[in-house]
XYZ file of C-alpha atoms in Angstrom:
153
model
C 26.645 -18.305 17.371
C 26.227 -21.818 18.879
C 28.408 -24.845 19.448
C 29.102 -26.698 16.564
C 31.701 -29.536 17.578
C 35.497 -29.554 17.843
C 38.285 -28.999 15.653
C 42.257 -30.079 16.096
C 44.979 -28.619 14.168
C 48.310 -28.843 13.497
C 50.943 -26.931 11.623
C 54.754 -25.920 10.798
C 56.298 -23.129 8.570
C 58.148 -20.610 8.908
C 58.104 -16.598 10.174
C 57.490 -14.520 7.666
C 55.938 -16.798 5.366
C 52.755 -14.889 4.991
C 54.190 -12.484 2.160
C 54.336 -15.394 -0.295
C 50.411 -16.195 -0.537
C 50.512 -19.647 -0.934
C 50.228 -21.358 2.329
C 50.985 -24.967 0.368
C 54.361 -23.899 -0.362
C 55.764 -22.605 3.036
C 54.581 -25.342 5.499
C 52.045 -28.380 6.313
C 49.598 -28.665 8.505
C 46.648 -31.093 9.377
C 42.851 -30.109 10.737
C 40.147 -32.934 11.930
C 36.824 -31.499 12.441
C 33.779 -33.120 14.403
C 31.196 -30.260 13.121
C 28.579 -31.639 11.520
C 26.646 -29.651 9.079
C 29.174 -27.555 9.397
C 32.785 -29.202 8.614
C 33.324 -32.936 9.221
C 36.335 -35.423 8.376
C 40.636 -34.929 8.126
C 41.472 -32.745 5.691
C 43.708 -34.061 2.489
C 46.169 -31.952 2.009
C 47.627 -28.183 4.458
C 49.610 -25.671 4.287
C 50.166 -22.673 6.461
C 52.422 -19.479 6.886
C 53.049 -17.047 9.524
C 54.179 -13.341 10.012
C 52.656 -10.105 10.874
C 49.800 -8.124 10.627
C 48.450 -5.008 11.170
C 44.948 -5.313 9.053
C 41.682 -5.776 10.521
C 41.193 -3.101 13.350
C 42.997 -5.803 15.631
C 45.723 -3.630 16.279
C 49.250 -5.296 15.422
C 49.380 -8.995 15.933
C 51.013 -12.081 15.072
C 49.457 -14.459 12.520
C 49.115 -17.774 11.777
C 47.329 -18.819 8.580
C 46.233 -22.498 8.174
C 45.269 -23.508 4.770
C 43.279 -26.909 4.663
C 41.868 -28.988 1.340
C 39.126 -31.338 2.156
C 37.725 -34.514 -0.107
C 35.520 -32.721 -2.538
C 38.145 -29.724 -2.660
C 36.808 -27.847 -0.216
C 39.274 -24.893 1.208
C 39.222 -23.919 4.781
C 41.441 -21.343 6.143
C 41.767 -21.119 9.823
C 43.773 -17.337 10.891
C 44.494 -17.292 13.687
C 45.820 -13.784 15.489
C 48.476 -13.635 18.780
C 49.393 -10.710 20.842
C 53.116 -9.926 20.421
C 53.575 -10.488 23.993
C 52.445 -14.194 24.102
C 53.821 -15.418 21.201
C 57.097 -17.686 21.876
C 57.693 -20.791 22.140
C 56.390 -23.031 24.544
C 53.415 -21.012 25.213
C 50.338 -22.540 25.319
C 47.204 -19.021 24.677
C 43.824 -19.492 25.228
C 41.434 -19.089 22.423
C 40.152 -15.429 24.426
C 40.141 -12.672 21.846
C 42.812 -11.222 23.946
C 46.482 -13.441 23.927
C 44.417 -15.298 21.019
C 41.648 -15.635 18.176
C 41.057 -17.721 15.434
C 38.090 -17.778 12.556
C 37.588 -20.716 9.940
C 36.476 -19.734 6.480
C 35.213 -21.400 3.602
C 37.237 -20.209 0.768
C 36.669 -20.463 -2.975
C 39.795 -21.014 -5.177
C 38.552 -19.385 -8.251
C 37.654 -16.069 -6.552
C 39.797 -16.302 -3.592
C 37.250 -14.782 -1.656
C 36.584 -16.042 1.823
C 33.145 -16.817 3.555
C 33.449 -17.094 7.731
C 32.166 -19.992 8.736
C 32.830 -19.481 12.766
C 35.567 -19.154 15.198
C 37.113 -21.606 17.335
C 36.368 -20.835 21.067
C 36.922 -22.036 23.638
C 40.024 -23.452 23.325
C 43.820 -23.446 23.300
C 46.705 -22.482 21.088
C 50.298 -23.926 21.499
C 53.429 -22.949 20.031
C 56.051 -25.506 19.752
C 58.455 -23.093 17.928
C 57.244 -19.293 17.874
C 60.625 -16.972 16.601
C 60.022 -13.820 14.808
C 63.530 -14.399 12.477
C 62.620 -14.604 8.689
C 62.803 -18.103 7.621
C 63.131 -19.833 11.646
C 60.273 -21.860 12.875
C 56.896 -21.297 13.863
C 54.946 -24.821 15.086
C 51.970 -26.023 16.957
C 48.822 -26.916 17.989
C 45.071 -26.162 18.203
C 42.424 -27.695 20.144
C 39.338 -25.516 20.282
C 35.023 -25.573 20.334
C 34.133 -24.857 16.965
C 31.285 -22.158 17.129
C 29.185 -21.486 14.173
C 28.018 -18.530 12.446
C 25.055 -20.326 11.096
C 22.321 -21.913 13.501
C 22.878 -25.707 13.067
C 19.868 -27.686 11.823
């Protein structure tokens, strides 16, 4: 993996949100992107959700999903995964594979199926609005490195 620029994201929905599969219908969110070769520009259009999960061999953790739509109609999903313990408002996690994670995919929208593209480390995640009640508020921030699974020309 190697350093392929930035990324800044923003988003709002609400817990639980993640059972409905369509991130465009339970919130918004925004992601700029200074990667070149690798994902460049604002995206066009977000959407995100948020709830739990227990998938992955992470162990149980919170997640965020951000869905983004870029000119061309391009789909990136950023997921990002919190420890329980750290996620409440206010907080403000580093990107460390421990209080936080997040990947970026490519993903295609007749197949669904998702392509990693790289993770965003280092970096910070905050949560505006973090509560765990179905249909309250989950909000915030990411600022992050965006590293790339693919060596950049």
């Amino acid at each position: 993996m190697q350093q392929a620029g930035t990324a800044t994201i923003s988003f709002t929905t609400s817990w639980n949100t993640n059972v409905e599969m369509n991130p465009f219908a339970t919130g918004t969110s925004s992601l700029e992107a200074d990667a070149p070769d690798v994902l460049e520009g604002a995206s066009v259009a977000g959407g995100a959700s948020c709830g739990d999960d227990d998938s992955g061999g992470f162990g149980y953790r919170r997640a965020i999903q951000v869905l983004a739509a870029f000119p061309g109609g391009t789909l990136h999903l950023v997921y990002v995964l919190v420890a329980p313990s750290a996620f409440h408002a206010g907080a403000t996690l580093p990107l460390d594979w421990q209080s936080a994670f997040a990947v970026v995919g490519l993903v295609d929208p007749a197949t669904e199926a998702f392509t990693q593209e790289g993770m965003l480390t280092p970096g910070e995640l905050h949560l505006d609005a973090a509560s765990t009640v179905d249909g309250e508020p989950v909000s915030g921030t990411i600022t992050a490195q965006f590293l790339n699974d693919v060596p950049v020309p």
